[in-house]
PDB file of C-alpha atoms in Angstrom:
ATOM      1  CA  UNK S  26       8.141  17.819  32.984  1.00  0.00           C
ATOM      2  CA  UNK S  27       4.725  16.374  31.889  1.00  0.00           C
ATOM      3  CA  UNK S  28       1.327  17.265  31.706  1.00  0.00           C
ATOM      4  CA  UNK S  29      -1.440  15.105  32.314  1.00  0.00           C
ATOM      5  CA  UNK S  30      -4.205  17.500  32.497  1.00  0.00           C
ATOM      6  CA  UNK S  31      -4.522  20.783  31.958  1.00  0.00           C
ATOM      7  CA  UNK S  32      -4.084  22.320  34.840  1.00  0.00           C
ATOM      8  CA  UNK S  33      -1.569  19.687  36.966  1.00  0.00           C
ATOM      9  CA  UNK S  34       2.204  19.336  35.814  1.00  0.00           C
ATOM     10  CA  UNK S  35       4.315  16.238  36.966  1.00  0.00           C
ATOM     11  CA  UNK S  36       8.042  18.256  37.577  1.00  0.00           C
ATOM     12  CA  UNK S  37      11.218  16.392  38.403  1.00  0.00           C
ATOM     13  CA  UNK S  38      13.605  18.078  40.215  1.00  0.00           C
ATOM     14  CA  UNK S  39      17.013  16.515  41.379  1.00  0.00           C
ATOM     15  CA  UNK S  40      16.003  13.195  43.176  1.00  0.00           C
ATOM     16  CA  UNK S  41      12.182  14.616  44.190  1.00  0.00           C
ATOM     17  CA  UNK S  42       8.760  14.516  41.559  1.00  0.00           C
ATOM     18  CA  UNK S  43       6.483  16.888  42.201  1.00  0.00           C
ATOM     19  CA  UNK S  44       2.970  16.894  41.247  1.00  0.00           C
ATOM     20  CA  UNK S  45       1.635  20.279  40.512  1.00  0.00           C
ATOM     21  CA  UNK S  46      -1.656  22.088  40.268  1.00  0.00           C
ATOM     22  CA  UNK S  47      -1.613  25.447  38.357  1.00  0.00           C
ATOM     23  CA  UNK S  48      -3.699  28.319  39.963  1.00  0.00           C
ATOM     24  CA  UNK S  49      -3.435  31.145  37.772  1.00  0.00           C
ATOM     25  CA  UNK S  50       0.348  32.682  38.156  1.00  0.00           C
ATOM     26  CA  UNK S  51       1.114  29.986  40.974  1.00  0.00           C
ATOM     27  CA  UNK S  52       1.453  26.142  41.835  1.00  0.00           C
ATOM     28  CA  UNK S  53       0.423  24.336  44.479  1.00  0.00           C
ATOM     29  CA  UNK S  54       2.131  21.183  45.329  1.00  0.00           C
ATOM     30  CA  UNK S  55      -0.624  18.024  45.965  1.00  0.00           C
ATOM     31  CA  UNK S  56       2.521  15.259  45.908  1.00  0.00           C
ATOM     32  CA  UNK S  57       5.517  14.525  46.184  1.00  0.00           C
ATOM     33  CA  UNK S  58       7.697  11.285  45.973  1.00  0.00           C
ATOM     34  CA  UNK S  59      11.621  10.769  46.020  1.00  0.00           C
ATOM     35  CA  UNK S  60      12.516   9.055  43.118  1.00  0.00           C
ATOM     36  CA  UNK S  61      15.092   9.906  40.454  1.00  0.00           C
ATOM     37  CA  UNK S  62      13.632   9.377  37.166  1.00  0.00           C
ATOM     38  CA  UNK S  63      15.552  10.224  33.728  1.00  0.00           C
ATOM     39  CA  UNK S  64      12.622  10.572  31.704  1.00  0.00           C
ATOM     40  CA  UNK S  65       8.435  11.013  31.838  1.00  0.00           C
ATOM     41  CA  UNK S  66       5.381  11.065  29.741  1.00  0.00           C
ATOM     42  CA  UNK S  67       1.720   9.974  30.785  1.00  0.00           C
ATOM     43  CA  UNK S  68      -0.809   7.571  29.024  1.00  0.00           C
ATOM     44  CA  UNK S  69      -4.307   8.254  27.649  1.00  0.00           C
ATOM     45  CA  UNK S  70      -5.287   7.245  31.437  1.00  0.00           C
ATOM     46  CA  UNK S  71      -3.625  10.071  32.686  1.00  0.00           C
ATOM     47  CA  UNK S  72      -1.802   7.577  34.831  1.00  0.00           C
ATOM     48  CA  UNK S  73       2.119   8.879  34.729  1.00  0.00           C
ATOM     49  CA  UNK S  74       4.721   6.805  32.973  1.00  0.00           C
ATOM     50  CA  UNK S  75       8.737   7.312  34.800  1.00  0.00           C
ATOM     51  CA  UNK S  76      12.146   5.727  33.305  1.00  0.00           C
ATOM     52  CA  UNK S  77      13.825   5.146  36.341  1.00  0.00           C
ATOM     53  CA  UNK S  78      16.266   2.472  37.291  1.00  0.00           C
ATOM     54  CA  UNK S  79      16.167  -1.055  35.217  1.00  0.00           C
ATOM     55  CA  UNK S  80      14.037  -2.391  32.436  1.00  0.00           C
ATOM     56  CA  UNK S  81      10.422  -1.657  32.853  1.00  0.00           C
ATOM     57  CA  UNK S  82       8.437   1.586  33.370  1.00  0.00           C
ATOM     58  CA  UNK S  83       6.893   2.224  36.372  1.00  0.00           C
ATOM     59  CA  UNK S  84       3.530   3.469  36.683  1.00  0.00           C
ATOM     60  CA  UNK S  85       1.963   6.878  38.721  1.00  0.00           C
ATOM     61  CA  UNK S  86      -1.576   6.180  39.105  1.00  0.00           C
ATOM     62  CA  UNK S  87      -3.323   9.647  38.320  1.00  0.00           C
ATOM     63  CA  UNK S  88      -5.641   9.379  40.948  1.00  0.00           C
ATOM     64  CA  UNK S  89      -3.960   7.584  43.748  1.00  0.00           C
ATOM     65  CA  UNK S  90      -0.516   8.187  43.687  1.00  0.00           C
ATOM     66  CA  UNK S  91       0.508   4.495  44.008  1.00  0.00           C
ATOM     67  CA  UNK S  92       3.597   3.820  42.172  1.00  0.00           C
ATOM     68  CA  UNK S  93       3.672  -0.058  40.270  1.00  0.00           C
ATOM     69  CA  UNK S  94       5.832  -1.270  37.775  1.00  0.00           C
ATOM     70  CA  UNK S  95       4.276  -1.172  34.238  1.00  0.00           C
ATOM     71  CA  UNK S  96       3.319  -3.556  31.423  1.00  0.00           C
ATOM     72  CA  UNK S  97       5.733  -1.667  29.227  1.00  0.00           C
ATOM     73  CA  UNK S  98       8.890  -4.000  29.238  1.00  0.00           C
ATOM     74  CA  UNK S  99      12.278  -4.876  27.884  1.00  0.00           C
ATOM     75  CA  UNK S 100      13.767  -7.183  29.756  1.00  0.00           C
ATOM     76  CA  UNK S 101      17.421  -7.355  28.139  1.00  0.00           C
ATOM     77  CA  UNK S 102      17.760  -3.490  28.149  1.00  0.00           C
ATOM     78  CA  UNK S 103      17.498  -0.493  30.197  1.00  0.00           C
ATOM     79  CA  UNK S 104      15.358   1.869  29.644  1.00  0.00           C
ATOM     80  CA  UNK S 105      16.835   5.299  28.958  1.00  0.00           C
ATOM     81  CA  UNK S 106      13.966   7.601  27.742  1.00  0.00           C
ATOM     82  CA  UNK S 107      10.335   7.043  26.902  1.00  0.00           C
ATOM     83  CA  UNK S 108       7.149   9.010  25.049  1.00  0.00           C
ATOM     84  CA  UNK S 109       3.339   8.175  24.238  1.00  0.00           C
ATOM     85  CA  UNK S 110       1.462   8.846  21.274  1.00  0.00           C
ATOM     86  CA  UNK S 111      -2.051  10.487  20.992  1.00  0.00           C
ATOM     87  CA  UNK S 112      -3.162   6.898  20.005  1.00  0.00           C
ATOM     88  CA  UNK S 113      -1.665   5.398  23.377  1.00  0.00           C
ATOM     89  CA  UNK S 114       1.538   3.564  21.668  1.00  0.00           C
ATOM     90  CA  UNK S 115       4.857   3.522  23.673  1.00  0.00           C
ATOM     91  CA  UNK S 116       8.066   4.688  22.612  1.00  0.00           C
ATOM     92  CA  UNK S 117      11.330   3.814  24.625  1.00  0.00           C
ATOM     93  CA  UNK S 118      15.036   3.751  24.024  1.00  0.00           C
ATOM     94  CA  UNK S 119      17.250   1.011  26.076  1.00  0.00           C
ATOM     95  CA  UNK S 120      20.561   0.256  26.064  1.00  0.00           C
ATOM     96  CA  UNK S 121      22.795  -2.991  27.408  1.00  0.00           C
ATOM     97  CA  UNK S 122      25.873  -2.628  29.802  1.00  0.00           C
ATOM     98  CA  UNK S 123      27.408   0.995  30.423  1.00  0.00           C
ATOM     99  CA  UNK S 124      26.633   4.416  29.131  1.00  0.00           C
ATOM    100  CA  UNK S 125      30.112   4.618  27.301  1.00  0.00           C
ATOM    101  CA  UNK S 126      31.677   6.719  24.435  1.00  0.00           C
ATOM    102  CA  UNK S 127      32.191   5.310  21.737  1.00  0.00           C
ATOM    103  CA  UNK S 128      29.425   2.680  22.852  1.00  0.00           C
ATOM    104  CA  UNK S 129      29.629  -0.764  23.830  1.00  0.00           C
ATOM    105  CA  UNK S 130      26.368  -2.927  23.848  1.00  0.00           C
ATOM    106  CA  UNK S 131      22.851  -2.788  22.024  1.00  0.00           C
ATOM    107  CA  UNK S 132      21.131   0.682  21.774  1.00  0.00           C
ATOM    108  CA  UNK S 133      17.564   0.306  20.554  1.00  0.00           C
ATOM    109  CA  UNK S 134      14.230   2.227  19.962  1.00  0.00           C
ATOM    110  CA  UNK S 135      11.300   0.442  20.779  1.00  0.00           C
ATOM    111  CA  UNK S 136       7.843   0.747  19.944  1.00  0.00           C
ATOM    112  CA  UNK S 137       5.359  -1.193  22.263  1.00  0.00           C
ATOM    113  CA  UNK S 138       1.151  -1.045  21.955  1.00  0.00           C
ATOM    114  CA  UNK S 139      -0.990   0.313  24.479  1.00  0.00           C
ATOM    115  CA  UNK S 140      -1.068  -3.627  26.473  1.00  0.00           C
ATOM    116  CA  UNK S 141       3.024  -3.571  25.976  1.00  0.00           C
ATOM    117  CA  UNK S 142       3.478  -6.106  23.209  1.00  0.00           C
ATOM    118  CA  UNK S 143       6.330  -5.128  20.820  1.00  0.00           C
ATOM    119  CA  UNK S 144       5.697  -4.019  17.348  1.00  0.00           C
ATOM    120  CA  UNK S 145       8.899  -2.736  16.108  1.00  0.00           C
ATOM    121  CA  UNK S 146      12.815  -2.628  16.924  1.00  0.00           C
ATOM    122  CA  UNK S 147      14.617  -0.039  15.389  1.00  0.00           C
ATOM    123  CA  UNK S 148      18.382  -0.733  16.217  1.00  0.00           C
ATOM    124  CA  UNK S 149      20.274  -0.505  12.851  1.00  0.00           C
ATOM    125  CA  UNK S 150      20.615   1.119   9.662  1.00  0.00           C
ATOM    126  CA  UNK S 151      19.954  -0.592   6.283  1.00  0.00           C
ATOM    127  CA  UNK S 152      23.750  -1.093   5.820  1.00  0.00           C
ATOM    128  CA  UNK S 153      23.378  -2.739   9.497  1.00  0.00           C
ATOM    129  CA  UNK S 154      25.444  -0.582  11.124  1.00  0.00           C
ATOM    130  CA  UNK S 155      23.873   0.773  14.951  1.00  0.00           C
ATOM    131  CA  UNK S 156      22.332   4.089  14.938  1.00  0.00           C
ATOM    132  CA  UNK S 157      22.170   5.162  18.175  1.00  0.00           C
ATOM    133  CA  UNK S 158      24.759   6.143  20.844  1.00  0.00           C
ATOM    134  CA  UNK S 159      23.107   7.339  24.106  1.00  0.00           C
ATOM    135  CA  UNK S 160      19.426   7.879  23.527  1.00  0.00           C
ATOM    136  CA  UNK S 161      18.459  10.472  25.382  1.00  0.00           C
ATOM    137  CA  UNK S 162      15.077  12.025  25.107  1.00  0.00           C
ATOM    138  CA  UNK S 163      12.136  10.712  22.090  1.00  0.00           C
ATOM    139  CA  UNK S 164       9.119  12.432  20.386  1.00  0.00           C
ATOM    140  CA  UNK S 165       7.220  11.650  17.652  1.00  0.00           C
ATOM    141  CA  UNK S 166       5.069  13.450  14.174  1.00  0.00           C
ATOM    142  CA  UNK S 167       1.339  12.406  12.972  1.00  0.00           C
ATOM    143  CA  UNK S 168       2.664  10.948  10.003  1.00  0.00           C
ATOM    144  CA  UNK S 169       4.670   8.277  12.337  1.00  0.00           C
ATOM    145  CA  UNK S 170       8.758   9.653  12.205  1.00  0.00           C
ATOM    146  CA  UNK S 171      10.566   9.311  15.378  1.00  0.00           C
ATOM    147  CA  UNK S 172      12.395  11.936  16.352  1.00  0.00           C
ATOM    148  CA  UNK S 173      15.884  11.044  18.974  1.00  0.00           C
ATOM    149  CA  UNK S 174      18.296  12.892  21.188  1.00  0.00           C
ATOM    150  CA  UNK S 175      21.357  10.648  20.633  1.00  0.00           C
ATOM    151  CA  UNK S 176      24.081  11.630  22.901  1.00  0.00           C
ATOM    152  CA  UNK S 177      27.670  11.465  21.775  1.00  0.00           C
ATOM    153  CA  UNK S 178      29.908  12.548  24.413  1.00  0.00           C
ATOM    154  CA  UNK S 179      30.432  12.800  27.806  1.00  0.00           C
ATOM    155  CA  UNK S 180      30.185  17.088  27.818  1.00  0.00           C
ATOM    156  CA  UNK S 181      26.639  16.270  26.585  1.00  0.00           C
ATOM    157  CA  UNK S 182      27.396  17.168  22.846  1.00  0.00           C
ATOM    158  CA  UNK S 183      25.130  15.185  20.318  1.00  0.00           C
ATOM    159  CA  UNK S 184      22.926  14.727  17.514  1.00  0.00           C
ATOM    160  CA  UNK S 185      19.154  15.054  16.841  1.00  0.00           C
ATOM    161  CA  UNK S 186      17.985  11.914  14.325  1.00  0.00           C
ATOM    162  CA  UNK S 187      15.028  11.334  12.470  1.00  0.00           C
ATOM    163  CA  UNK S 188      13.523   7.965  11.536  1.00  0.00           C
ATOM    164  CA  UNK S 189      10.235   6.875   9.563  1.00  0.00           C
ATOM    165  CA  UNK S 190       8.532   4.009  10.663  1.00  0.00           C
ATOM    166  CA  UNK S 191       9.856   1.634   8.380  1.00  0.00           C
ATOM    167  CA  UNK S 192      13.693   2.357   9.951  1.00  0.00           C
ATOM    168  CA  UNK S 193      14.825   4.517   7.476  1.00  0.00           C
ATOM    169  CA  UNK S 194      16.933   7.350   8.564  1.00  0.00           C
ATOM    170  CA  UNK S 195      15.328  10.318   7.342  1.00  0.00           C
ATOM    171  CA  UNK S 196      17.902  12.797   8.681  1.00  0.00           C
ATOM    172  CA  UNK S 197      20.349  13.736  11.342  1.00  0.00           C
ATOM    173  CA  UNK S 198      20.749  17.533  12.961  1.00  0.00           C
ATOM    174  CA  UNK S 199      24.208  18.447  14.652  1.00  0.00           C
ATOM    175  CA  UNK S 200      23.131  22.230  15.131  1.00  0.00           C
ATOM    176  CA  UNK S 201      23.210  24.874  12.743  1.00  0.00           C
ATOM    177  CA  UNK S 202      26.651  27.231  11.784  1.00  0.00           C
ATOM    178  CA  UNK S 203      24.425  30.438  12.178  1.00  0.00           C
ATOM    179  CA  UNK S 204      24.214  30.004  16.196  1.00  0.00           C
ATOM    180  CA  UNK S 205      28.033  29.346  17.072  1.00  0.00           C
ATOM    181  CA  UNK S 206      27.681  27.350  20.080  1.00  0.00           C
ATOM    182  CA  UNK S 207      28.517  23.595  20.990  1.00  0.00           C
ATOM    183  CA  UNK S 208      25.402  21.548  20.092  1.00  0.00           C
ATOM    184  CA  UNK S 209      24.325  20.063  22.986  1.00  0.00           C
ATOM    185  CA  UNK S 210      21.078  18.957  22.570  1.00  0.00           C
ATOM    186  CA  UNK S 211      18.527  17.846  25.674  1.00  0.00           C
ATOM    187  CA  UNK S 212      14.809  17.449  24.791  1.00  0.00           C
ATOM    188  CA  UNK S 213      12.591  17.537  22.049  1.00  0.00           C
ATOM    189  CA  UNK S 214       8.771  18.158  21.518  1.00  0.00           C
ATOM    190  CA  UNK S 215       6.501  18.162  18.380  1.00  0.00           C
ATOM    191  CA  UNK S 216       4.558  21.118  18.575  1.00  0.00           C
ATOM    192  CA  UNK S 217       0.909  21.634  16.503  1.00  0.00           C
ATOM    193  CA  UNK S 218       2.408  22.791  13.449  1.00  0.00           C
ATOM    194  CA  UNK S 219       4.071  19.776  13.452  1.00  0.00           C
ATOM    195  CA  UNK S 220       7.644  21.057  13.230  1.00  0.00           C
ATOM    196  CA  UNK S 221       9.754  20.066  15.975  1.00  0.00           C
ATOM    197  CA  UNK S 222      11.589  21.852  18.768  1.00  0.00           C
ATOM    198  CA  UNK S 223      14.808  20.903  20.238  1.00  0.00           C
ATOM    199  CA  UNK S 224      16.439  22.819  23.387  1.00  0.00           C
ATOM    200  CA  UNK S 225      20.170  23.118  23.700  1.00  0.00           C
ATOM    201  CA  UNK S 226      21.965  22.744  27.091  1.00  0.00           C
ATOM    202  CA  UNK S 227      24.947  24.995  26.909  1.00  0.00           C
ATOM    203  CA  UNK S 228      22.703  28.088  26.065  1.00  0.00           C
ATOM    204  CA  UNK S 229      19.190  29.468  25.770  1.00  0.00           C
ATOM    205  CA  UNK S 230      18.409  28.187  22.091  1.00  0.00           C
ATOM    206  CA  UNK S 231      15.555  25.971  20.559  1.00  0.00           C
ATOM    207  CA  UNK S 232      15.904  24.839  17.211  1.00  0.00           C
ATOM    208  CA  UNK S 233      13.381  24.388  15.155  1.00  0.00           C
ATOM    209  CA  UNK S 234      13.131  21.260  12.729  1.00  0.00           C
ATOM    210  CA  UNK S 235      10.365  20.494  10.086  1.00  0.00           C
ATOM    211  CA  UNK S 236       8.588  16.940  10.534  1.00  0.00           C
ATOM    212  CA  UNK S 237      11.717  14.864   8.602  1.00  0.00           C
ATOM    213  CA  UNK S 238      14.235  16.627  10.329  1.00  0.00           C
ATOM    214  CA  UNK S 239      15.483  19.573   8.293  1.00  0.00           C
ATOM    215  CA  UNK S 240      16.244  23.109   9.900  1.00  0.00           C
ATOM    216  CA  UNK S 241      13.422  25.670   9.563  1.00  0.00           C
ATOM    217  CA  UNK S 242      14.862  28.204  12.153  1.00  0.00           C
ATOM    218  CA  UNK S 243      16.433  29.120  15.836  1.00  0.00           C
ATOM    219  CA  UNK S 244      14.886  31.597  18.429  1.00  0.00           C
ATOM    220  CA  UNK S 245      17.027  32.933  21.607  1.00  0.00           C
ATOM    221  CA  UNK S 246      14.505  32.798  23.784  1.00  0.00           C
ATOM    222  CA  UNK S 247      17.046  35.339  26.293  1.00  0.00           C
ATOM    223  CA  UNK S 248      15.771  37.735  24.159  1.00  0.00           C
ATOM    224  CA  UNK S 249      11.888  36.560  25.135  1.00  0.00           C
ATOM    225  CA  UNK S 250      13.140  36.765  29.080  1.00  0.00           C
ATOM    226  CA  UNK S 251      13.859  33.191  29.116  1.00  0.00           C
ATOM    227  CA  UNK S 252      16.280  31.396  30.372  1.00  0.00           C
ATOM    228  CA  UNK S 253      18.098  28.088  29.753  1.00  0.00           C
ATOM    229  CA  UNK S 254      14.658  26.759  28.508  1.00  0.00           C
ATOM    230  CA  UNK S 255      15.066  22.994  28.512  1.00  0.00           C
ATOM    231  CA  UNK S 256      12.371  20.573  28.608  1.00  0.00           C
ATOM    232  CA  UNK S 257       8.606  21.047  26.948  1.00  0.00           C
ATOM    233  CA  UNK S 258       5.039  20.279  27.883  1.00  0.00           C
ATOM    234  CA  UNK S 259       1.672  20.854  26.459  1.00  0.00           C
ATOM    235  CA  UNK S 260      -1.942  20.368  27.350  1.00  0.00           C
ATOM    236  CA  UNK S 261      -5.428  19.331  24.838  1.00  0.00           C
ATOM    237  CA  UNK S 262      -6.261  22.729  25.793  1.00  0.00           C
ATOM    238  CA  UNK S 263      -3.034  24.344  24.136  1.00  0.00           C
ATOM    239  CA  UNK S 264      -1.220  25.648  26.648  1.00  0.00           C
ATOM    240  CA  UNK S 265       2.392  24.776  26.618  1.00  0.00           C
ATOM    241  CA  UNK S 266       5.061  24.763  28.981  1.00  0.00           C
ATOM    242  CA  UNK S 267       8.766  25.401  29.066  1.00  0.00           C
ATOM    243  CA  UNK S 268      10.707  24.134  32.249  1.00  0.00           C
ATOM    244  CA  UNK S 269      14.257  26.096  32.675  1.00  0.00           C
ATOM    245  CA  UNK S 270      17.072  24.973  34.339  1.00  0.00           C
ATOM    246  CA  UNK S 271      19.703  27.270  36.614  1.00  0.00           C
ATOM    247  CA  UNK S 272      23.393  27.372  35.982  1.00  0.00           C
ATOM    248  CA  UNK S 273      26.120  25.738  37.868  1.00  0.00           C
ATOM    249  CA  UNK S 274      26.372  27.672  41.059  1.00  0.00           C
ATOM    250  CA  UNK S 275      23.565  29.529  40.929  1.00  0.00           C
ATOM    251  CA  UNK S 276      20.927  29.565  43.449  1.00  0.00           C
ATOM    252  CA  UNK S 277      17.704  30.822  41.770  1.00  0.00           C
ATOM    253  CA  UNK S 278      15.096  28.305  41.219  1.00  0.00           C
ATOM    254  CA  UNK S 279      14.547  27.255  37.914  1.00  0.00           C
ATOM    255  CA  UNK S 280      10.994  28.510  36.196  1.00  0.00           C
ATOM    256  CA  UNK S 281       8.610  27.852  34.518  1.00  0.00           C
ATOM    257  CA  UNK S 282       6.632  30.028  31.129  1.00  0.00           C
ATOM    258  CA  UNK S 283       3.802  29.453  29.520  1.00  0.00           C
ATOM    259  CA  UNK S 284       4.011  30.596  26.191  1.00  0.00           C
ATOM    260  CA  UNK S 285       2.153  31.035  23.118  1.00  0.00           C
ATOM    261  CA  UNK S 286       5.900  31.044  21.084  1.00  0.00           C
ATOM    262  CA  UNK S 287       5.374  27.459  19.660  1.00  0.00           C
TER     263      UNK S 287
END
């Protein structure tokens, strides 16, 4: 879930994208294309950027609706997650071969500028060993950190790691021992304050990290009538967003709160 305005939403759902406009308490569907995408985010343009299958974005024209494939390439990867900074700079993860645990093949972090040319390759640590397993889900702070879901299983368990823009790794969250639940991590989001927000698959937890990565708190957002929050959007005008998902075997569709929490 993205938002490129502030009142439509771009949703994915299964196999289908929806474009959204929010009236009030309601939505109102204006389009709607099959494609599976694994991750979103949308350019200063308001033009919608989609990870879907191979090694370069596609492209949503905002006004259109015409899908094209992007400037934003890697051509020896594929592209697993992406997000775009307030100053229009690309961030994408990629890997090489399969999705397997323990990993086989390069796993990267990419920055690219806003006409696609790459500035920087994050891919190992100082000691050259490879940071990343399964890269997931990316957002980044003002002062320039990157902030990665890394995946490290196949039951979705995993780790949330912090970078600085010179490659350093900053820090590395595997969950906290006050919530005792598998850590599971699914999307992230840098909220106003800065601190950054992390939603957990396997129950209805964020986590809440400061801009380098260390723990400042949890919430249960049950307790705020949510349920299985798990991705985040927000708009210029401050409103954000938390798309749910339903459990296995349940039939209710998934929601969607606005909230003022964050």
């Amino acid at each position: 879930m993205t938002a490129c305005s502030d009142d439509t939403l771009w949703i994915s759902d299964s196999n289908v994208l929806h474009k959204v406009k929010i009236e009030r308490n309601t939505m109102k569907i204006i389009d709607a294309k099959d494609i599976k995408i694994y991750d979103m985010a949308c350019i200063p343009s308001k033009d919608l950027l989609i990870v879907s299958k191979g090694s370069a974005l596609r492209e949503i024209s905002g006004k259109t609706g015409e899908v094209t494939n992007s400037k934003y390439e890697v051509k020896d990867l594929l592209l697993s997650a992406v997000h775009v900074s307030s100053d229009g700079k690309v961030t994408v993860g990629g890997f090489r071969g399969k999705l397997r645990y323990p990993p086989v093949g390069r796993r990267a972090v990419i920055v690219m500028d806003r006409n696609g040319k790459h500035e920087t390759t994050y891919e190992y640590d100082k000691q050259g060993n490879p940071i990343f397993t399964n890269i997931c889900n990316i957002t980044r702070t003002k002062n320039g950190n990157i902030c990665i879901v890394d995946r490290l299983s196949k039951d979705a368990r995993g780790r949330v790691v912090i970078l600085s823009e010179d490659g350093d790794v900053l820090n590395t969250f595997h969950g906290h021992p006050e919530v005792n639940v598998s850590f599971q991590p699914m999307h992230s989001r840098t909220a106003i304050s800065e601190s950054i927000i992390v939603s957990n698959l396997s129950c209805s937890i964020l986590y809440f990290l400061n801009k380098s990565g260390n723990f400042i708190g949890w919430c249960d957002t049950n307790k705020k009538g949510i349920s299985h929050p798990y991705s985040f959007s927000s708009t210029k005008a401050g409103c954000i967003y938390i798309g749910c998902t339903t459990p296995e075997g349940i039939s209710d569709n998934a929601k969607i709160y606005e909230v003022n929490i964050l």
